[in-house]
Short mmCIF file of C-alpha atoms in Angstrom, two decimals:
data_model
loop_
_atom_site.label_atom_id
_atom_site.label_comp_id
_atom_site.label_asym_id
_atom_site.label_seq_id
_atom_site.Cartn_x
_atom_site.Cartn_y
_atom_site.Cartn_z
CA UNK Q 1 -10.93 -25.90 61.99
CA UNK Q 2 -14.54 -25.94 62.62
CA UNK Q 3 -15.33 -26.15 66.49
CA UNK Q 4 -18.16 -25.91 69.14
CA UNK Q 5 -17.45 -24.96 72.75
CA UNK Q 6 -19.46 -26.27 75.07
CA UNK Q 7 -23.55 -26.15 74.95
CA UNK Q 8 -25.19 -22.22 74.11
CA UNK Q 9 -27.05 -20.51 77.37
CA UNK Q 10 -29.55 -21.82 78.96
CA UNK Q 11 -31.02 -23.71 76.12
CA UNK Q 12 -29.10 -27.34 76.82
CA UNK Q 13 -27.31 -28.99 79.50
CA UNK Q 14 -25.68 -31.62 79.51
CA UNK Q 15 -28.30 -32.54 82.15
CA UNK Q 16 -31.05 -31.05 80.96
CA UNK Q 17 -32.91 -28.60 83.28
CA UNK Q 18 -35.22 -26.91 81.49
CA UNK Q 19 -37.41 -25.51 84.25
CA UNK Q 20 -34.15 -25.51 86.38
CA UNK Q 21 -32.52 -23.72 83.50
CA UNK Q 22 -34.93 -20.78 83.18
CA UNK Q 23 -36.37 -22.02 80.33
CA UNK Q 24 -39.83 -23.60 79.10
CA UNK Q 25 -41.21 -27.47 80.01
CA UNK Q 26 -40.68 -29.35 76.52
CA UNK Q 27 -44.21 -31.19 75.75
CA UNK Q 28 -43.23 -34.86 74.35
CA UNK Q 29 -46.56 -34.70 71.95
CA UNK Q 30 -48.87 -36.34 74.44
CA UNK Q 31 -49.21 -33.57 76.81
CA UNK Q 32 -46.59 -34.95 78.76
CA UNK Q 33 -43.44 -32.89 80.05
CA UNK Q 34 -40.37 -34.33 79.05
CA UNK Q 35 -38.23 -31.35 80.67
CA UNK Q 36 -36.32 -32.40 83.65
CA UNK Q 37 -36.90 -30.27 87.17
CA UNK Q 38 -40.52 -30.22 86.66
CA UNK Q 39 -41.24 -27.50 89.50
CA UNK Q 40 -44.13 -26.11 91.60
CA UNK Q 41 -44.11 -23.68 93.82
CA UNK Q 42 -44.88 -24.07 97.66
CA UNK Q 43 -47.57 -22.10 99.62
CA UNK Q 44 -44.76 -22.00 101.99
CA UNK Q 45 -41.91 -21.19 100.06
CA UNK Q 46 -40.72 -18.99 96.95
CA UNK Q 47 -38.82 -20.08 94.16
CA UNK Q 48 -36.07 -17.73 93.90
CA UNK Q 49 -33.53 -18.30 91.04
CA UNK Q 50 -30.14 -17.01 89.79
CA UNK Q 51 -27.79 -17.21 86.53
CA UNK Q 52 -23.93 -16.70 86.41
CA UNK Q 53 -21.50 -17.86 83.76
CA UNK Q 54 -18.46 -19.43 85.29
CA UNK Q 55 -16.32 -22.11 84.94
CA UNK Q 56 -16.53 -21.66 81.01
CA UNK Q 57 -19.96 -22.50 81.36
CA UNK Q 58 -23.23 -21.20 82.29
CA UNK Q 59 -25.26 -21.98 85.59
CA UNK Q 60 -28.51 -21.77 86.74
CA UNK Q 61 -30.06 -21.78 90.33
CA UNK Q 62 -33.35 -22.27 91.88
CA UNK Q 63 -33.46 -21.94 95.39
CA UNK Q 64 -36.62 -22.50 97.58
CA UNK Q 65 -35.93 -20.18 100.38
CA UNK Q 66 -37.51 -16.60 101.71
CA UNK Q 67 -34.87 -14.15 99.92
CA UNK Q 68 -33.36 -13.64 96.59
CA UNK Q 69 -30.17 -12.89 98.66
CA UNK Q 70 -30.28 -16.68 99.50
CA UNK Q 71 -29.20 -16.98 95.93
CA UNK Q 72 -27.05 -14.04 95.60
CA UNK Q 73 -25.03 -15.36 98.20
CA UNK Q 74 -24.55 -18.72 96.52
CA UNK Q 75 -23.42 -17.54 93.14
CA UNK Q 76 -21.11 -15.28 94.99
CA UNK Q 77 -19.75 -18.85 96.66
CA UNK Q 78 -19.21 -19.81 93.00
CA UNK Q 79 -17.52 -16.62 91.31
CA UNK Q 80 -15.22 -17.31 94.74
CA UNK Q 81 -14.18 -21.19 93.75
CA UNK Q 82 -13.64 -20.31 89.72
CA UNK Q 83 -10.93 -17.91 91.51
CA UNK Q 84 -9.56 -20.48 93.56
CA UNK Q 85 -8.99 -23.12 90.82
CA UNK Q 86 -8.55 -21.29 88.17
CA UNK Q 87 -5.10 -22.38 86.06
CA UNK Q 88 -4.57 -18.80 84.31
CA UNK Q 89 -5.13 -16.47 87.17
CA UNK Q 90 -2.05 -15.50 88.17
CA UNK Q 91 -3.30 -15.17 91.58
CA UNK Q 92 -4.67 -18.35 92.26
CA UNK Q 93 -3.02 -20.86 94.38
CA UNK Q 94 -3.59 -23.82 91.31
CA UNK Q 95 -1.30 -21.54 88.75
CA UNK Q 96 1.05 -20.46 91.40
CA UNK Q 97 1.70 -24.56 92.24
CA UNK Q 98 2.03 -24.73 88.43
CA UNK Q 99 4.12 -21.90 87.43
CA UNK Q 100 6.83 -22.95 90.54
CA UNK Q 101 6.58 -26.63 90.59
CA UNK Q 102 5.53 -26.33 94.45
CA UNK Q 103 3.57 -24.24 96.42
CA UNK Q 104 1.06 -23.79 99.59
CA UNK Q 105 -2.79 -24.50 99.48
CA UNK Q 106 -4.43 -24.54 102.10
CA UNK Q 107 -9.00 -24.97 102.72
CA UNK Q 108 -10.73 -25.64 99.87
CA UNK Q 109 -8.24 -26.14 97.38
CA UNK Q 110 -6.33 -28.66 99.79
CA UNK Q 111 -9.21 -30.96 100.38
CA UNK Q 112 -10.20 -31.51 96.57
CA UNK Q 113 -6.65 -32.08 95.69
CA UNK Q 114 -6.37 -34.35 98.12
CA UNK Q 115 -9.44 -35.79 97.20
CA UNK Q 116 -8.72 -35.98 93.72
CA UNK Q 117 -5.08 -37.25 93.99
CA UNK Q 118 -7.55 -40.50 96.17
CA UNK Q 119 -9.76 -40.83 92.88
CA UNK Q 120 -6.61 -40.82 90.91
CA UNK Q 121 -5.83 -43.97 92.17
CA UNK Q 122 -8.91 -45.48 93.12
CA UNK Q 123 -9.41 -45.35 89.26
CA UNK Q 124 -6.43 -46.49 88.51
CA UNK Q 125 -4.83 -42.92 86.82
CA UNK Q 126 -7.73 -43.44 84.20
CA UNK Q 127 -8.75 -39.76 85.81
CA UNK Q 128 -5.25 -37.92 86.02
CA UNK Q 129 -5.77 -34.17 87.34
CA UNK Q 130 -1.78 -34.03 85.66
CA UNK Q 131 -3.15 -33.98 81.77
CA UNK Q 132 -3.49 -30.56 81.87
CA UNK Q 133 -0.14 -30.22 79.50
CA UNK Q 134 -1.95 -32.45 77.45
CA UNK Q 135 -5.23 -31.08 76.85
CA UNK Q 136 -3.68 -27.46 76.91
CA UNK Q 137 -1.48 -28.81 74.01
CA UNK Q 138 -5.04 -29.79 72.13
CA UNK Q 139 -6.36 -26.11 72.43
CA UNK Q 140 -9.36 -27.15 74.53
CA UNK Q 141 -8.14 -24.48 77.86
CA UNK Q 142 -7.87 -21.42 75.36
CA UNK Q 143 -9.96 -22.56 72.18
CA UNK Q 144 -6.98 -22.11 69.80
CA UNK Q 145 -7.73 -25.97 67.90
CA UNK Q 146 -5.32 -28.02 66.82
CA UNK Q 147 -3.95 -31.72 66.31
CA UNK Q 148 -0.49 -32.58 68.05
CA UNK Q 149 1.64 -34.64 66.58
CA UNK Q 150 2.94 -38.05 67.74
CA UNK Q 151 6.50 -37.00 69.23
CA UNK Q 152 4.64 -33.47 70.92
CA UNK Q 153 2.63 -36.03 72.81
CA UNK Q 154 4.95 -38.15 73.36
CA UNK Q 155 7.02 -35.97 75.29
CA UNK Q 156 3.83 -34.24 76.87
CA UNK Q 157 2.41 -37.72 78.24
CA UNK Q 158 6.52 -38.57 80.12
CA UNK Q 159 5.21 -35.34 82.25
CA UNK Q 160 1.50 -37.10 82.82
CA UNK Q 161 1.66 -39.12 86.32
CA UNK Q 162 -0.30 -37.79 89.03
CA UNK Q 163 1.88 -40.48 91.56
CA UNK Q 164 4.47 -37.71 90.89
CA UNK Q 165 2.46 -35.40 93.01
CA UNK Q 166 2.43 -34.74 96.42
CA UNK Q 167 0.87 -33.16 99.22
CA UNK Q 168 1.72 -32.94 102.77
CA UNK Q 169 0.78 -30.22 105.24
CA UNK Q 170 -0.97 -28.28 102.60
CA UNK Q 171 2.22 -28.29 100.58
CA UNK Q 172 2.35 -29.56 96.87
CA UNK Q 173 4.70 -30.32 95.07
CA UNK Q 174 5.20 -31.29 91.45
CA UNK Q 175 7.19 -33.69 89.54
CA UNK Q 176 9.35 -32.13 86.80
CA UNK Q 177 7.90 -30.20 83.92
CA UNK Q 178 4.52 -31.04 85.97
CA UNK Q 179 1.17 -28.88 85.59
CA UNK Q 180 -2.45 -29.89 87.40
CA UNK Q 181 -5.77 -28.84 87.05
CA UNK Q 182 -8.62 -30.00 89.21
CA UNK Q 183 -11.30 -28.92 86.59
CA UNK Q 184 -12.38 -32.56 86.34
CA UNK Q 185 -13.94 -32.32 89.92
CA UNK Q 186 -14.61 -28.52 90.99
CA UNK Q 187 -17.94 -28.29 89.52
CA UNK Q 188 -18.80 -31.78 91.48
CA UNK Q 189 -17.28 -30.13 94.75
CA UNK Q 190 -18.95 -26.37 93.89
CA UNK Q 191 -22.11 -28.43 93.89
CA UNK Q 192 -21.59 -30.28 97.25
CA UNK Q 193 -20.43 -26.75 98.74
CA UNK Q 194 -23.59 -24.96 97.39
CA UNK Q 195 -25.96 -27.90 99.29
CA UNK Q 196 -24.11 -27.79 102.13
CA UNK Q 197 -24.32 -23.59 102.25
CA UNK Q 198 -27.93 -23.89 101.04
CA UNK Q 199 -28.59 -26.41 104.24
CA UNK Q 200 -26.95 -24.45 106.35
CA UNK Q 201 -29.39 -21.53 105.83
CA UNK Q 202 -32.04 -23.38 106.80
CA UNK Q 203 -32.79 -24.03 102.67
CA UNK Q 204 -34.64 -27.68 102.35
CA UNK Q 205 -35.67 -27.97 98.81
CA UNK Q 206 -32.97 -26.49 95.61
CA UNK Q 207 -32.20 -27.69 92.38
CA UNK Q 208 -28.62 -26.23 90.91
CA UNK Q 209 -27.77 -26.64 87.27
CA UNK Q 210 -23.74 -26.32 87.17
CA UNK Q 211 -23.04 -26.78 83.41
CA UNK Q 212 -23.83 -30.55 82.99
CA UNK Q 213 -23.61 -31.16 87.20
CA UNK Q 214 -26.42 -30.93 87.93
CA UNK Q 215 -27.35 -30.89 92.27
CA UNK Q 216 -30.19 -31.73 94.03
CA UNK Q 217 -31.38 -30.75 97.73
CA UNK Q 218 -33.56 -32.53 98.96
CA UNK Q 219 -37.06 -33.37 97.13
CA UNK Q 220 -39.16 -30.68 95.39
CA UNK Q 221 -41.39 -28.48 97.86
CA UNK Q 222 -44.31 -30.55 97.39
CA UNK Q 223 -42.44 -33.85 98.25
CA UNK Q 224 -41.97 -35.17 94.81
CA UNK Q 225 -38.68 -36.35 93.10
CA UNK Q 226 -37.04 -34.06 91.26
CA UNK Q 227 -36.75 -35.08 87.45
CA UNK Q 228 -33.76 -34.79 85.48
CA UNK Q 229 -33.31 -35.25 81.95
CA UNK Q 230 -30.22 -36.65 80.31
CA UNK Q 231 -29.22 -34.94 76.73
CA UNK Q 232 -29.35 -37.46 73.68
CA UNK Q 233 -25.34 -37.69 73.08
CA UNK Q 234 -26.58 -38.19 69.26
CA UNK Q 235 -29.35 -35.33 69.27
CA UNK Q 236 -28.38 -31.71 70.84
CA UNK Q 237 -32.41 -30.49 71.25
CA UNK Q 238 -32.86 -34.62 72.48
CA UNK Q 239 -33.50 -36.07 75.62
CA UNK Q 240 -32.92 -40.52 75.92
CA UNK Q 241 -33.89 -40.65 79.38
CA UNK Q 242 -34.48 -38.90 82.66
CA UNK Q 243 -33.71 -39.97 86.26
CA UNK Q 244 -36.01 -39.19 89.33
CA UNK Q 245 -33.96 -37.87 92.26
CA UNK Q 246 -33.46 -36.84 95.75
CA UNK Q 247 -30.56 -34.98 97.71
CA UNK Q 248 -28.21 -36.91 94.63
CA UNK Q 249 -25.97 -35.48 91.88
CA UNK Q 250 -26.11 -36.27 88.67
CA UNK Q 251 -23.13 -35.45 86.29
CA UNK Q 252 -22.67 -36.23 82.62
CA UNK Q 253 -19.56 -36.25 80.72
CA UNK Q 254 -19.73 -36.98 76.61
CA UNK Q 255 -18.26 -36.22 73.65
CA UNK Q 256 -20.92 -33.43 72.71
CA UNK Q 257 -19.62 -30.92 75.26
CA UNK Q 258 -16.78 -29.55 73.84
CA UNK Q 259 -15.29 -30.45 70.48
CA UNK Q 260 -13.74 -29.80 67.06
CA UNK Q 261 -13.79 -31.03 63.10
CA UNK Q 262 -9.92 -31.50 62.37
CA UNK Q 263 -8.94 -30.65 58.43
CA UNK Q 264 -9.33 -34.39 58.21
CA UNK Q 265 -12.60 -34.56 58.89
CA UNK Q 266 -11.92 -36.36 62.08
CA UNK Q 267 -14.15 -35.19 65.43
CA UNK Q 268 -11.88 -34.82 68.71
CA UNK Q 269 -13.68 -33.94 71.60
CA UNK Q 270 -12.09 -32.53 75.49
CA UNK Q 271 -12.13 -35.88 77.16
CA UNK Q 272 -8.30 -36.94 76.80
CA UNK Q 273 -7.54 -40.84 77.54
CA UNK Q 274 -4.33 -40.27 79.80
CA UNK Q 275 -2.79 -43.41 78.40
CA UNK Q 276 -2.69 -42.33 74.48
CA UNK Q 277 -3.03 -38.63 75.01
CA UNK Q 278 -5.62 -38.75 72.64
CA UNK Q 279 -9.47 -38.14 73.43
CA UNK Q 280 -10.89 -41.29 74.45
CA UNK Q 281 -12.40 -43.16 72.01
CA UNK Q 282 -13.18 -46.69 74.00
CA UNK Q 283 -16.40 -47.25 72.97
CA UNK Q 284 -18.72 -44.55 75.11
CA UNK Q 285 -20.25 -41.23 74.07
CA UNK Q 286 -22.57 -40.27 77.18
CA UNK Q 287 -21.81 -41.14 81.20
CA UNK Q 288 -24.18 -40.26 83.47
CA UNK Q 289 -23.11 -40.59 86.90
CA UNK Q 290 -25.52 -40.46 89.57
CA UNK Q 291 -24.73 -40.14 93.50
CA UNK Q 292 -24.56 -38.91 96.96
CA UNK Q 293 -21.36 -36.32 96.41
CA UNK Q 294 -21.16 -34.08 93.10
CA UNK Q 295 -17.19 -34.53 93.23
CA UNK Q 296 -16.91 -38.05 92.99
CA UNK Q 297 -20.03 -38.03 90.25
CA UNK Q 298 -17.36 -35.66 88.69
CA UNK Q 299 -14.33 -37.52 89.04
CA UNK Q 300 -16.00 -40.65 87.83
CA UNK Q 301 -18.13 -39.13 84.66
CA UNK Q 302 -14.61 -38.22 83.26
CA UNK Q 303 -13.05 -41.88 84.67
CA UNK Q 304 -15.80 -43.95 83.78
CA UNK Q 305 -15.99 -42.32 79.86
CA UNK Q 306 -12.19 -42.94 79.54
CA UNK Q 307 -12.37 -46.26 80.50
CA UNK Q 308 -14.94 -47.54 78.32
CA UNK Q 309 -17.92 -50.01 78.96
CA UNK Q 310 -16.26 -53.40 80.09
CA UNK Q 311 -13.93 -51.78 82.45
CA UNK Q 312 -16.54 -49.37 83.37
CA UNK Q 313 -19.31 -51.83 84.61
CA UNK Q 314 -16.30 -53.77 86.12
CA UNK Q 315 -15.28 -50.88 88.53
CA UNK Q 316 -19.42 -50.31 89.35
CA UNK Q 317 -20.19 -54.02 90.13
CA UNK Q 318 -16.95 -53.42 92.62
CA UNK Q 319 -17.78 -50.11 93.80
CA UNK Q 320 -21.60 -49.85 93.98
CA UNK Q 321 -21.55 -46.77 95.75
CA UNK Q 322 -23.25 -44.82 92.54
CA UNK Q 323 -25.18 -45.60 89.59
CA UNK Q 324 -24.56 -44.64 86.07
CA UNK Q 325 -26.36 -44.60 82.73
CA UNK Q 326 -24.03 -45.28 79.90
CA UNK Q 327 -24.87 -44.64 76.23
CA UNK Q 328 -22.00 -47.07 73.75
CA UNK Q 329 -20.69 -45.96 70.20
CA UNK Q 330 -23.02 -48.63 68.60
CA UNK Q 331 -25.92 -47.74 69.97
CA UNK Q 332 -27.03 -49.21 72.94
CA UNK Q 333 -27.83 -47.47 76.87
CA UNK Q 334 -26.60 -49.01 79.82
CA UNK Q 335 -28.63 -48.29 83.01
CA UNK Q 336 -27.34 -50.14 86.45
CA UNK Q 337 -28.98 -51.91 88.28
CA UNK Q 338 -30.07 -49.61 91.47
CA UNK Q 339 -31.65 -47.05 88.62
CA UNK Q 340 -34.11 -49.69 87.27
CA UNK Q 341 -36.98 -47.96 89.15
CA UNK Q 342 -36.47 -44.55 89.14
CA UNK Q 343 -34.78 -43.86 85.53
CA UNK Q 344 -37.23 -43.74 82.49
CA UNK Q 345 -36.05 -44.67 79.05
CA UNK Q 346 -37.90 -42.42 76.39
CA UNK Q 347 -36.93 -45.60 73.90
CA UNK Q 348 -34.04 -43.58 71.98
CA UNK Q 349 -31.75 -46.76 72.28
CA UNK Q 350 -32.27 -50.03 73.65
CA UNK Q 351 -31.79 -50.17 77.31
CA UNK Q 352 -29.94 -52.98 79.25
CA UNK Q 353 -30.26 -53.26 82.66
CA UNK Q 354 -26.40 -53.45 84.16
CA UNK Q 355 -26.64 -56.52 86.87
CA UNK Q 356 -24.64 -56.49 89.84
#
């Protein structure tokens, strides 16, 4: 089977960053940057910036501080949460809950379980951090392709139900036959741990590229937005749109991260719809979530794509504690409300404006 995992280094994100990934401002043909984190330097501060590859993807950092060990410090924050999370090392606390059906976690790990076991249900199980049987079954955790068949899933979706999970006093335990994994939301929650690091070193101004999260601290050093481009869904080296922002996250979950040709032709991409098993196909093939926390943006780029457009605009009219930019199977890009003034269409698709 033919296949594509994730986007190559440093040339695309699924936010693209193109001065915040190391790489060169795109010109649109006008003499006009199209590249998101358009960046200038400070009299008053240096632009130091770092690379790592974790989290099966690669990240990129630009920090306006007075040290390169500013930096250092922060990637070594995010080598430490891949180890925390992880589901195949055998001595994290994720695969030890997994391998014995129970188990202790305690800091960091406790908190975004127990915040993604909230967004669980606040979404109603449309994000389920217990389809990790299911998309292991799909080769997309170890890159070994292939299709299951109807009774394999079947009997892989009776062990889907993250109600069957539990955690008191830092203990979890699993329902039977159970496995998690929190991957939907730890590069949303390594983002709002970087800012919050970042801050507390006295660091005002950063822009962090985590493999399609993509984390903004405060403004640019010279008091401008920052400027971050969303990737064409359709077009891997195309941008449809990009979104001026301060102290927000913006995360983007499509089809075009991580994906495979079947033998029958067929595309199936990461994003599994809890309900069938399947990836979702409900009508979406980019959501851009933008907001003040990186984990919820997380949690809800993954929701929001699985639920499709009418019950995705649904749950923002109720929520409207985010905004989003949705791009539909047949063409079309949905842009809420609250982005009207600060997101610029670059005309790929015709843009609606989602009313409250």
């Amino acid at each position: 089977m033919k296949h594509m995992k994730k986007i190559l280094p440093l040339l695309l994100c699924a936010a693209l960053l193109l001065g915040g990934c190391g790489g060169e401002s795109q010109d649109d043909g006008e003499g006009q940057e199209t590249s998101a984190a358009v960046q200038e330097d400070s009299a008053a501060q240096e632009k130091y910036s770092g690379q790592v590859f974790a989290m099966d993807t690669y990240m990129s950092l630009d920090v306006y501080s007075d040290s390169q060990e500013t930096v250092d410090r922060a990637i070594s924050r995010i080598t430490e949460m891949e180890a925390l999370f992880s589901t195949t090392d055998e001595a994290s606390e994720i695969y030890a809950v997994n391998a014995d059906g129970t188990g202790t976690v305690s800091g960091d790990v406790e908190y975004v379980l127990s915040r993604a076991l909230e967004l669980c249900a606040l979404t109603g199980g449309a994000l389920d951090i217990s389809i990790y049987p299911v998309v292991r079954a799909w080769g997309f955790t170890t890159g070994e392709y292939r299709i299951p068949g109807e009774s394999e899933l079947a009997a892989l979706l009776e062990r889907v139900d993250y109600t069957a999970v539990t955690l008191e006093n830092g203990v979890v335990t699993l329902g039977e036959d159970m496995m998690i994994d929190l991957g939907s939301v730890v590069k949303g929650y390594t983002g709002d741990a970087l800012t919050e690091q970042l801050a507390q070193e006295g660091v005002t101004s950063a822009l962090l590229n985590l493999g399609g999260n993509v984390q903004a601290l405060g403004a640019k050093p010279d008091g401008s937005l920052w400027r971050v481009a969303i990737q064409d869904p359709n077009d891997s080296d195309g941008v449809l749109g990009v979104v001026s922002v301060e102290d927000k996250a913006v995360v983007t979950s499509g089809g075009y991260e991580r994906y495979f040709e079947g033998a029958d032709g067929e595309i199936y991409w990461h994003i599994i719809d809890p309900g069938t098993g399947a990836p979702a196909k409900n009508g979406l093939v980019s959501v851009s979530i933008i907001g003040d926390s990186g984990l919820y943006c997380d949690a809800l780029s993954t929701a929001l794509f699985i639920m499709g457009e009418e019950r995705a605009v649904a749950f923002w009219r109720e929520r409207r504690d985010f905004e989003m930019v949705l791009v539909t199977d047949d063409g079309r890009l949905l842009v809420s409300a609250g982005l009207e003034d600060s997101f610029e269409s670059l005309d790929t698709y015709p843009m609606e404006i989602i009313d409250p």
